[in-house]
C-alpha cells in the first residue's frame, strides 16, 4: 500500500499522526502512515463500546428499570416506600417516566405513605475519573460532562427553554422542561432585546439541590432550549419521577431518597423495558453521547465481571481486551518488530473517549472494524449507527463545495468522529467506506496536536479527505 502524505505533512506542525486504509474484501492494505503509533482516540473509543455491547447483548436487548414496593399495598395505598431501581438504561427520557407513572396509576396506586427511594445499587457509588466530570459535580456550563448513574434520565441533563417576549425590554420567560421541580432553583433573568443572542447559563450544585444561574439577552419572539448536566442525577431522577407520579394522580407523602446499595425487603410492582440496544448505540454514535457510552460500559462490566466493583477504569480495561482480541487472526496484522520491540497494547479507561489518557492505534481500530464487518448478527446495527457526512450533525465534517472527490467523501463514508481540545487537540475519524465498484473498506485516522500547538478539525479533516482522494478506485 501507499502512504498518507497529507496527514504526514501535519507532523511538520508538531502533530502526531496515525492512519490506515484497507480493502476488507481483498484483505489488502491500501495506505498507511504511523498505523501502529499509540494515540489518543477521543470519541472513536465509542466504536469499542458499541462493538462489545452488540456482541454481548445483541441489537434487540432492552434494559429493565424496576418499580418495587417496600410495605403493604391495599386499597390503592402503599404503606411504605416506593422504589425506583435503575437498570443502567441510558435511553430513558421524560416519556418513559410518564409511561411508568401511568402504569402505576392504572394498577390502582393512588398514595404512598413513605418515601420515593432511588436504588442505585446496580453500580453503587461511582467516583468521577476525569477532570471534566469531577468539576461538573459542583458546577458546569456544559452538557457533555454529565455524572454517571444507574438511573439516568434525559441523559442526566437539565433542560431550560427560554422564550423571548414580544417586545424589547421585557424579561424573557424561563421554562424548566418538563416541570419546575423543588430541587432546581432558577436564579437570574434573560432580557428581551434587539441584537444578537447572548446567554450565560450555569448549573451549580448546593447541598441536595441544583441551581440554574442564568443571564443574557434574547431577541424578541425567539424560543431556544439549552441543556446543562446535573450534579445530582439520581436525586433528580427521583424528583422528576415524583412529579410524573403526581401528574398521574399518585401522591408520595415522604421524601426522595437515594441509596447506593441494593435495597432489601422489596417486592416487585412492575418492570419497564426501554429502547432496544440498537437505538442506544445509534444515539451514542450519532450524537457522541458520553453518558450513554459510559453507562453502557459500566453495564458491560457488571454483566461480564459482576464480582468486581463498578468503575470506569475497570470497564475500560474490559473494552481494551475486546480491542486487543480483534488482532487475533486479523487480515491486517501489525508488522513483525525488531527484537525487543512490542506492538503497543490498547489502553482504555472509559467507554466514551472523554478520558484523555486513552490510547489506541489506527491499526487496532481497523482490526476492530474488520472483525465487526464479519459479524452478520450485529454489523447492520453498527453500520446504521454510523454517520454519513452529508447527513450527520457535525457541521465541520462534510466536504466544502469546491473539494475534489467531495461527493464520495460526503456519501460513501460511514464514520465515527472524535475530538478533544485538552490537554492536546485530537481529531479522529474511523469507519467504513464504499469503493467505486461498491466494495467495502475500513479506515482509521488519528491526529493529535502537540501541547500549545493545536491542529484544527477542519485542517485534520481536509488532510484525511485529500489522502482518501486517490483510493476510491482501489
PDB file of N, CA, C and O in Angstrom, residues 21-82:
ATOM      1  N   UNK A  21      -5.772   2.580   5.846  1.00  0.00           N
ATOM      2  CA  UNK A  21      -6.927   2.356   4.974  1.00  0.00           C
ATOM      3  C   UNK A  21      -6.773   0.963   4.382  1.00  0.00           C
ATOM      4  O   UNK A  21      -5.702   0.629   3.845  1.00  0.00           O
ATOM      5  N   UNK A  22      -7.837   0.138   4.468  1.00  0.00           N
ATOM      6  CA  UNK A  22      -7.740  -1.246   3.986  1.00  0.00           C
ATOM      7  C   UNK A  22      -8.925  -1.599   3.106  1.00  0.00           C
ATOM      8  O   UNK A  22      -9.998  -1.000   3.203  1.00  0.00           O
ATOM      9  N   UNK A  23      -8.711  -2.585   2.260  1.00  0.00           N
ATOM     10  CA  UNK A  23      -9.760  -3.216   1.461  1.00  0.00           C
ATOM     11  C   UNK A  23     -10.208  -4.459   2.227  1.00  0.00           C
ATOM     12  O   UNK A  23      -9.442  -5.425   2.368  1.00  0.00           O
ATOM     13  N   UNK A  24     -11.430  -4.429   2.748  1.00  0.00           N
ATOM     14  CA  UNK A  24     -11.900  -5.516   3.606  1.00  0.00           C
ATOM     15  C   UNK A  24     -12.105  -6.808   2.833  1.00  0.00           C
ATOM     16  O   UNK A  24     -11.910  -7.900   3.379  1.00  0.00           O
ATOM     17  N   UNK A  25     -12.525  -6.717   1.577  1.00  0.00           N
ATOM     18  CA  UNK A  25     -12.870  -7.931   0.831  1.00  0.00           C
ATOM     19  C   UNK A  25     -11.640  -8.643   0.285  1.00  0.00           C
ATOM     20  O   UNK A  25     -11.628  -9.864   0.157  1.00  0.00           O
ATOM     21  N   UNK A  26     -10.595  -7.887  -0.037  1.00  0.00           N
ATOM     22  CA  UNK A  26      -9.394  -8.499  -0.588  1.00  0.00           C
ATOM     23  C   UNK A  26      -8.275  -8.639   0.440  1.00  0.00           C
ATOM     24  O   UNK A  26      -7.203  -9.178   0.137  1.00  0.00           O
ATOM     25  N   UNK A  27      -8.514  -8.130   1.637  1.00  0.00           N
ATOM     26  CA  UNK A  27      -7.512  -8.259   2.693  1.00  0.00           C
ATOM     27  C   UNK A  27      -6.239  -7.502   2.404  1.00  0.00           C
ATOM     28  O   UNK A  27      -5.150  -7.948   2.788  1.00  0.00           O
ATOM     29  N   UNK A  28      -6.344  -6.346   1.760  1.00  0.00           N
ATOM     30  CA  UNK A  28      -5.168  -5.578   1.347  1.00  0.00           C
ATOM     31  C   UNK A  28      -5.097  -4.250   2.094  1.00  0.00           C
ATOM     32  O   UNK A  28      -6.126  -3.595   2.315  1.00  0.00           O
ATOM     33  N   UNK A  29      -3.885  -3.859   2.458  1.00  0.00           N
ATOM     34  CA  UNK A  29      -3.642  -2.509   2.971  1.00  0.00           C
ATOM     35  C   UNK A  29      -3.468  -1.585   1.777  1.00  0.00           C
ATOM     36  O   UNK A  29      -2.624  -1.826   0.902  1.00  0.00           O
ATOM     37  N   UNK A  30      -4.258  -0.513   1.732  1.00  0.00           N
ATOM     38  CA  UNK A  30      -4.199   0.432   0.617  1.00  0.00           C
ATOM     39  C   UNK A  30      -3.296   1.616   0.922  1.00  0.00           C
ATOM     40  O   UNK A  30      -2.663   2.161   0.016  1.00  0.00           O
ATOM     41  N   UNK A  31      -3.272   2.053   2.164  1.00  0.00           N
ATOM     42  CA  UNK A  31      -2.431   3.189   2.546  1.00  0.00           C
ATOM     43  C   UNK A  31      -2.224   3.158   4.050  1.00  0.00           C
ATOM     44  O   UNK A  31      -3.117   2.763   4.803  1.00  0.00           O
ATOM     45  N   UNK A  32      -1.053   3.585   4.474  1.00  0.00           N
ATOM     46  CA  UNK A  32      -0.743   3.592   5.906  1.00  0.00           C
ATOM     47  C   UNK A  32       0.316   4.638   6.203  1.00  0.00           C
ATOM     48  O   UNK A  32       1.177   4.934   5.376  1.00  0.00           O
ATOM     49  N   UNK A  33       0.212   5.191   7.411  1.00  0.00           N
ATOM     50  CA  UNK A  33       1.270   6.059   7.940  1.00  0.00           C
ATOM     51  C   UNK A  33       1.127   6.051   9.460  1.00  0.00           C
ATOM     52  O   UNK A  33       0.072   6.389  10.002  1.00  0.00           O
ATOM     53  N   UNK A  34       2.148   5.637  10.157  1.00  0.00           N
ATOM     54  CA  UNK A  34       2.100   5.611  11.618  1.00  0.00           C
ATOM     55  C   UNK A  34       0.966   4.765  12.159  1.00  0.00           C
ATOM     56  O   UNK A  34       0.404   5.074  13.215  1.00  0.00           O
ATOM     57  N   UNK A  35       0.635   3.675  11.452  1.00  0.00           N
ATOM     58  CA  UNK A  35      -0.546   2.887  11.815  1.00  0.00           C
ATOM     59  C   UNK A  35      -0.426   2.223  13.182  1.00  0.00           C
ATOM     60  O   UNK A  35      -1.438   1.847  13.779  1.00  0.00           O
ATOM     61  N   UNK A  36       0.801   2.080  13.691  1.00  0.00           N
ATOM     62  CA  UNK A  36       0.998   1.433  14.990  1.00  0.00           C
ATOM     63  C   UNK A  36       1.466   2.413  16.058  1.00  0.00           C
ATOM     64  O   UNK A  36       2.023   2.014  17.080  1.00  0.00           O
ATOM     65  N   UNK A  37       1.204   3.688  15.809  1.00  0.00           N
ATOM     66  CA  UNK A  37       1.520   4.722  16.795  1.00  0.00           C
ATOM     67  C   UNK A  37       0.360   4.836  17.784  1.00  0.00           C
ATOM     68  O   UNK A  37      -0.801   4.977  17.399  1.00  0.00           O
ATOM     69  N   UNK A  38       0.653   4.757  19.056  1.00  0.00           N
ATOM     70  CA  UNK A  38      -0.377   4.805  20.105  1.00  0.00           C
ATOM     71  C   UNK A  38      -0.775   6.263  20.356  1.00  0.00           C
ATOM     72  O   UNK A  38       0.054   7.076  20.781  1.00  0.00           O
ATOM     73  N   UNK A  39      -2.042   6.584  20.086  1.00  0.00           N
ATOM     74  CA  UNK A  39      -2.511   7.969  20.141  1.00  0.00           C
ATOM     75  C   UNK A  39      -3.851   8.057  20.865  1.00  0.00           C
ATOM     76  O   UNK A  39      -4.573   7.063  21.014  1.00  0.00           O
ATOM     77  N   UNK A  40      -4.195   9.274  21.291  1.00  0.00           N
ATOM     78  CA  UNK A  40      -5.498   9.495  21.916  1.00  0.00           C
ATOM     79  C   UNK A  40      -6.584   9.366  20.855  1.00  0.00           C
ATOM     80  O   UNK A  40      -6.545  10.070  19.843  1.00  0.00           O
ATOM     81  N   UNK A  41      -7.571   8.478  21.066  1.00  0.00           N
ATOM     82  CA  UNK A  41      -8.598   8.256  20.043  1.00  0.00           C
ATOM     83  C   UNK A  41      -9.848   9.108  20.208  1.00  0.00           C
ATOM     84  O   UNK A  41     -10.716   9.094  19.342  1.00  0.00           O
ATOM     85  N   UNK A  42      -9.959   9.822  21.355  1.00  0.00           N
ATOM     86  CA  UNK A  42     -11.171  10.605  21.662  1.00  0.00           C
ATOM     87  C   UNK A  42     -12.407   9.710  21.482  1.00  0.00           C
ATOM     88  O   UNK A  42     -12.388   8.551  21.882  1.00  0.00           O
ATOM     89  N   UNK A  43     -13.445  10.228  20.854  1.00  0.00           N
ATOM     90  CA  UNK A  43     -14.725   9.508  20.831  1.00  0.00           C
ATOM     91  C   UNK A  43     -14.779   8.328  19.884  1.00  0.00           C
ATOM     92  O   UNK A  43     -15.796   7.624  19.849  1.00  0.00           O
ATOM     93  N   UNK A  44     -13.716   8.069  19.097  1.00  0.00           N
ATOM     94  CA  UNK A  44     -13.711   6.808  18.365  1.00  0.00           C
ATOM     95  C   UNK A  44     -13.596   5.621  19.325  1.00  0.00           C
ATOM     96  O   UNK A  44     -13.832   4.476  18.936  1.00  0.00           O
ATOM     97  N   UNK A  45     -13.295   5.897  20.595  1.00  0.00           N
ATOM     98  CA  UNK A  45     -13.395   4.882  21.655  1.00  0.00           C
ATOM     99  C   UNK A  45     -14.778   4.247  21.666  1.00  0.00           C
ATOM    100  O   UNK A  45     -14.932   3.059  21.978  1.00  0.00           O
ATOM    101  N   UNK A  46     -15.797   5.035  21.338  1.00  0.00           N
ATOM    102  CA  UNK A  46     -17.179   4.544  21.377  1.00  0.00           C
ATOM    103  C   UNK A  46     -17.412   3.389  20.399  1.00  0.00           C
ATOM    104  O   UNK A  46     -18.374   2.635  20.559  1.00  0.00           O
ATOM    105  N   UNK A  47     -16.543   3.243  19.386  1.00  0.00           N
ATOM    106  CA  UNK A  47     -16.657   2.098  18.489  1.00  0.00           C
ATOM    107  C   UNK A  47     -16.422   0.792  19.254  1.00  0.00           C
ATOM    108  O   UNK A  47     -17.075  -0.225  18.984  1.00  0.00           O
ATOM    109  N   UNK A  48     -15.488   0.805  20.197  1.00  0.00           N
ATOM    110  CA  UNK A  48     -15.238  -0.386  21.012  1.00  0.00           C
ATOM    111  C   UNK A  48     -16.427  -0.684  21.913  1.00  0.00           C
ATOM    112  O   UNK A  48     -16.823  -1.849  22.085  1.00  0.00           O
ATOM    113  N   UNK A  49     -17.013   0.363  22.487  1.00  0.00           N
ATOM    114  CA  UNK A  49     -18.184   0.184  23.351  1.00  0.00           C
ATOM    115  C   UNK A  49     -19.344  -0.390  22.562  1.00  0.00           C
ATOM    116  O   UNK A  49     -20.014  -1.335  23.001  1.00  0.00           O
ATOM    117  N   UNK A  50     -19.597   0.170  21.382  1.00  0.00           N
ATOM    118  CA  UNK A  50     -20.687  -0.327  20.543  1.00  0.00           C
ATOM    119  C   UNK A  50     -20.448  -1.777  20.138  1.00  0.00           C
ATOM    120  O   UNK A  50     -21.356  -2.616  20.187  1.00  0.00           O
ATOM    121  N   UNK A  51     -19.214  -2.085  19.763  1.00  0.00           N
ATOM    122  CA  UNK A  51     -18.878  -3.425  19.307  1.00  0.00           C
ATOM    123  C   UNK A  51     -19.118  -4.466  20.394  1.00  0.00           C
ATOM    124  O   UNK A  51     -19.778  -5.491  20.170  1.00  0.00           O
ATOM    125  N   UNK A  52     -18.584  -4.203  21.591  1.00  0.00           N
ATOM    126  CA  UNK A  52     -18.725  -5.189  22.664  1.00  0.00           C
ATOM    127  C   UNK A  52     -20.172  -5.278  23.145  1.00  0.00           C
ATOM    128  O   UNK A  52     -20.658  -6.369  23.466  1.00  0.00           O
ATOM    129  N   UNK A  53     -20.882  -4.165  23.182  1.00  0.00           N
ATOM    130  CA  UNK A  53     -22.285  -4.188  23.613  1.00  0.00           C
ATOM    131  C   UNK A  53     -23.132  -5.014  22.650  1.00  0.00           C
ATOM    132  O   UNK A  53     -23.935  -5.859  23.079  1.00  0.00           O
ATOM    133  N   UNK A  54     -22.965  -4.792  21.350  1.00  0.00           N
ATOM    134  CA  UNK A  54     -23.750  -5.544  20.371  1.00  0.00           C
ATOM    135  C   UNK A  54     -23.380  -7.021  20.384  1.00  0.00           C
ATOM    136  O   UNK A  54     -24.243  -7.891  20.236  1.00  0.00           O
ATOM    137  N   UNK A  55     -22.110  -7.322  20.579  1.00  0.00           N
ATOM    138  CA  UNK A  55     -21.677  -8.718  20.635  1.00  0.00           C
ATOM    139  C   UNK A  55     -22.190  -9.403  21.898  1.00  0.00           C
ATOM    140  O   UNK A  55     -22.582 -10.576  21.870  1.00  0.00           O
ATOM    141  N   UNK A  56     -22.206  -8.685  23.018  1.00  0.00           N
ATOM    142  CA  UNK A  56     -22.594  -9.287  24.302  1.00  0.00           C
ATOM    143  C   UNK A  56     -24.098  -9.480  24.413  1.00  0.00           C
ATOM    144  O   UNK A  56     -24.570 -10.543  24.833  1.00  0.00           O
ATOM    145  N   UNK A  57     -24.859  -8.448  24.045  1.00  0.00           N
ATOM    146  CA  UNK A  57     -26.302  -8.467  24.295  1.00  0.00           C
ATOM    147  C   UNK A  57     -27.159  -8.683  23.047  1.00  0.00           C
ATOM    148  O   UNK A  57     -28.287  -9.125  23.151  1.00  0.00           O
ATOM    149  N   UNK A  58     -26.642  -8.318  21.882  1.00  0.00           N
ATOM    150  CA  UNK A  58     -27.443  -8.377  20.663  1.00  0.00           C
ATOM    151  C   UNK A  58     -28.235  -7.104  20.470  1.00  0.00           C
ATOM    152  O   UNK A  58     -28.599  -6.420  21.437  1.00  0.00           O
ATOM    153  N   UNK A  59     -28.544  -6.740  19.213  1.00  0.00           N
ATOM    154  CA  UNK A  59     -29.188  -5.458  18.929  1.00  0.00           C
ATOM    155  C   UNK A  59     -30.568  -5.283  19.559  1.00  0.00           C
ATOM    156  O   UNK A  59     -30.993  -4.158  19.820  1.00  0.00           O
ATOM    157  N   UNK A  60     -31.285  -6.384  19.824  1.00  0.00           N
ATOM    158  CA  UNK A  60     -32.658  -6.282  20.328  1.00  0.00           C
ATOM    159  C   UNK A  60     -32.740  -6.227  21.853  1.00  0.00           C
ATOM    160  O   UNK A  60     -33.835  -6.074  22.409  1.00  0.00           O
ATOM    161  N   UNK A  61     -31.609  -6.323  22.537  1.00  0.00           N
ATOM    162  CA  UNK A  61     -31.618  -6.324  24.010  1.00  0.00           C
ATOM    163  C   UNK A  61     -32.208  -5.027  24.552  1.00  0.00           C
ATOM    164  O   UNK A  61     -31.966  -3.937  24.018  1.00  0.00           O
ATOM    165  N   UNK A  62     -32.996  -5.154  25.607  1.00  0.00           N
ATOM    166  CA  UNK A  62     -33.572  -3.975  26.282  1.00  0.00           C
ATOM    167  C   UNK A  62     -33.190  -4.015  27.753  1.00  0.00           C
ATOM    168  O   UNK A  62     -33.236  -5.066  28.400  1.00  0.00           O
ATOM    169  N   UNK A  63     -32.843  -2.849  28.280  1.00  0.00           N
ATOM    170  CA  UNK A  63     -32.531  -2.734  29.704  1.00  0.00           C
ATOM    171  C   UNK A  63     -33.825  -2.544  30.491  1.00  0.00           C
ATOM    172  O   UNK A  63     -34.790  -1.963  29.995  1.00  0.00           O
ATOM    173  N   UNK A  64     -33.810  -3.037  31.726  1.00  0.00           N
ATOM    174  CA  UNK A  64     -35.022  -3.046  32.540  1.00  0.00           C
ATOM    175  C   UNK A  64     -34.876  -2.137  33.754  1.00  0.00           C
ATOM    176  O   UNK A  64     -33.895  -2.240  34.498  1.00  0.00           O
ATOM    177  N   UNK A  65     -35.836  -1.251  33.928  1.00  0.00           N
ATOM    178  CA  UNK A  65     -35.952  -0.425  35.137  1.00  0.00           C
ATOM    179  C   UNK A  65     -37.082  -1.003  35.971  1.00  0.00           C
ATOM    180  O   UNK A  65     -38.186  -1.215  35.460  1.00  0.00           O
ATOM    181  N   UNK A  66     -36.826  -1.245  37.238  1.00  0.00           N
ATOM    182  CA  UNK A  66     -37.831  -1.868  38.101  1.00  0.00           C
ATOM    183  C   UNK A  66     -38.493  -0.840  39.009  1.00  0.00           C
ATOM    184  O   UNK A  66     -37.839   0.081  39.501  1.00  0.00           O
ATOM    185  N   UNK A  67     -39.788  -1.020  39.214  1.00  0.00           N
ATOM    186  CA  UNK A  67     -40.517  -0.278  40.242  1.00  0.00           C
ATOM    187  C   UNK A  67     -40.965  -1.300  41.280  1.00  0.00           C
ATOM    188  O   UNK A  67     -41.627  -2.290  40.952  1.00  0.00           O
ATOM    189  N   UNK A  68     -40.559  -1.060  42.541  1.00  0.00           N
ATOM    190  CA  UNK A  68     -40.795  -2.018  43.602  1.00  0.00           C
ATOM    191  C   UNK A  68     -41.481  -1.333  44.779  1.00  0.00           C
ATOM    192  O   UNK A  68     -41.544  -0.094  44.841  1.00  0.00           O
ATOM    193  N   UNK A  69     -41.937  -2.127  45.705  1.00  0.00           N
ATOM    194  CA  UNK A  69     -42.525  -1.572  46.927  1.00  0.00           C
ATOM    195  C   UNK A  69     -41.857  -2.198  48.136  1.00  0.00           C
ATOM    196  O   UNK A  69     -41.412  -3.353  48.092  1.00  0.00           O
ATOM    197  N   UNK A  70     -41.806  -1.416  49.197  1.00  0.00           N
ATOM    198  CA  UNK A  70     -41.345  -1.942  50.481  1.00  0.00           C
ATOM    199  C   UNK A  70     -42.417  -1.595  51.485  1.00  0.00           C
ATOM    200  O   UNK A  70     -42.448  -0.497  52.044  1.00  0.00           O
ATOM    201  N   UNK A  71     -43.344  -2.529  51.660  1.00  0.00           N
ATOM    202  CA  UNK A  71     -44.503  -2.293  52.504  1.00  0.00           C
ATOM    203  C   UNK A  71     -45.740  -2.894  51.872  1.00  0.00           C
ATOM    204  O   UNK A  71     -45.725  -3.359  50.726  1.00  0.00           O
ATOM    205  N   UNK A  72     -46.829  -2.886  52.622  1.00  0.00           N
ATOM    206  CA  UNK A  72     -48.079  -3.499  52.161  1.00  0.00           C
ATOM    207  C   UNK A  72     -48.830  -2.550  51.243  1.00  0.00           C
ATOM    208  O   UNK A  72     -48.850  -1.336  51.452  1.00  0.00           O
ATOM    209  N   UNK A  73     -49.464  -3.122  50.220  1.00  0.00           N
ATOM    210  CA  UNK A  73     -50.270  -2.354  49.276  1.00  0.00           C
ATOM    211  C   UNK A  73     -51.696  -2.870  49.340  1.00  0.00           C
ATOM    212  O   UNK A  73     -51.963  -4.045  49.071  1.00  0.00           O
ATOM    213  N   UNK A  74     -52.614  -1.974  49.688  1.00  0.00           N
ATOM    214  CA  UNK A  74     -54.029  -2.354  49.777  1.00  0.00           C
ATOM    215  C   UNK A  74     -54.886  -1.120  49.532  1.00  0.00           C
ATOM    216  O   UNK A  74     -54.574  -0.027  50.017  1.00  0.00           O
ATOM    217  N   UNK A  75     -55.946  -1.304  48.766  1.00  0.00           N
ATOM    218  CA  UNK A  75     -56.882  -0.202  48.521  1.00  0.00           C
ATOM    219  C   UNK A  75     -56.249   1.000  47.854  1.00  0.00           C
ATOM    220  O   UNK A  75     -56.680   2.135  48.083  1.00  0.00           O
ATOM    221  N   UNK A  76     -55.227   0.777  47.057  1.00  0.00           N
ATOM    222  CA  UNK A  76     -54.560   1.877  46.360  1.00  0.00           C
ATOM    223  C   UNK A  76     -53.551   2.621  47.202  1.00  0.00           C
ATOM    224  O   UNK A  76     -52.936   3.576  46.718  1.00  0.00           O
ATOM    225  N   UNK A  77     -53.339   2.193  48.459  1.00  0.00           N
ATOM    226  CA  UNK A  77     -52.401   2.874  49.356  1.00  0.00           C
ATOM    227  C   UNK A  77     -51.224   1.947  49.655  1.00  0.00           C
ATOM    228  O   UNK A  77     -51.406   0.816  50.108  1.00  0.00           O
ATOM    229  N   UNK A  78     -50.031   2.425  49.386  1.00  0.00           N
ATOM    230  CA  UNK A  78     -48.816   1.708  49.748  1.00  0.00           C
ATOM    231  C   UNK A  78     -48.347   2.216  51.096  1.00  0.00           C
ATOM    232  O   UNK A  78     -47.923   3.371  51.224  1.00  0.00           O
ATOM    233  N   UNK A  79     -48.411   1.342  52.084  1.00  0.00           N
ATOM    234  CA  UNK A  79     -47.972   1.700  53.430  1.00  0.00           C
ATOM    235  C   UNK A  79     -46.468   1.411  53.525  1.00  0.00           C
ATOM    236  O   UNK A  79     -46.036   0.399  54.057  1.00  0.00           O
ATOM    237  N   UNK A  80     -45.678   2.317  52.972  1.00  0.00           N
ATOM    238  CA  UNK A  80     -44.237   2.128  52.937  1.00  0.00           C
ATOM    239  C   UNK A  80     -43.623   2.904  51.794  1.00  0.00           C
ATOM    240  O   UNK A  80     -44.185   3.909  51.344  1.00  0.00           O
ATOM    241  N   UNK A  81     -42.500   2.428  51.304  1.00  0.00           N
ATOM    242  CA  UNK A  81     -41.735   3.151  50.297  1.00  0.00           C
ATOM    243  C   UNK A  81     -41.986   2.611  48.888  1.00  0.00           C
ATOM    244  O   UNK A  81     -42.160   1.408  48.689  1.00  0.00           O
ATOM    245  N   UNK A  82     -41.953   3.517  47.932  1.00  0.00           N
ATOM    246  CA  UNK A  82     -41.944   3.169  46.524  1.00  0.00           C
ATOM    247  C   UNK A  82     -40.495   3.252  46.050  1.00  0.00           C
ATOM    248  O   UNK A  82     -39.800   4.237  46.329  1.00  0.00           O
TER     249      UNK A  82
END
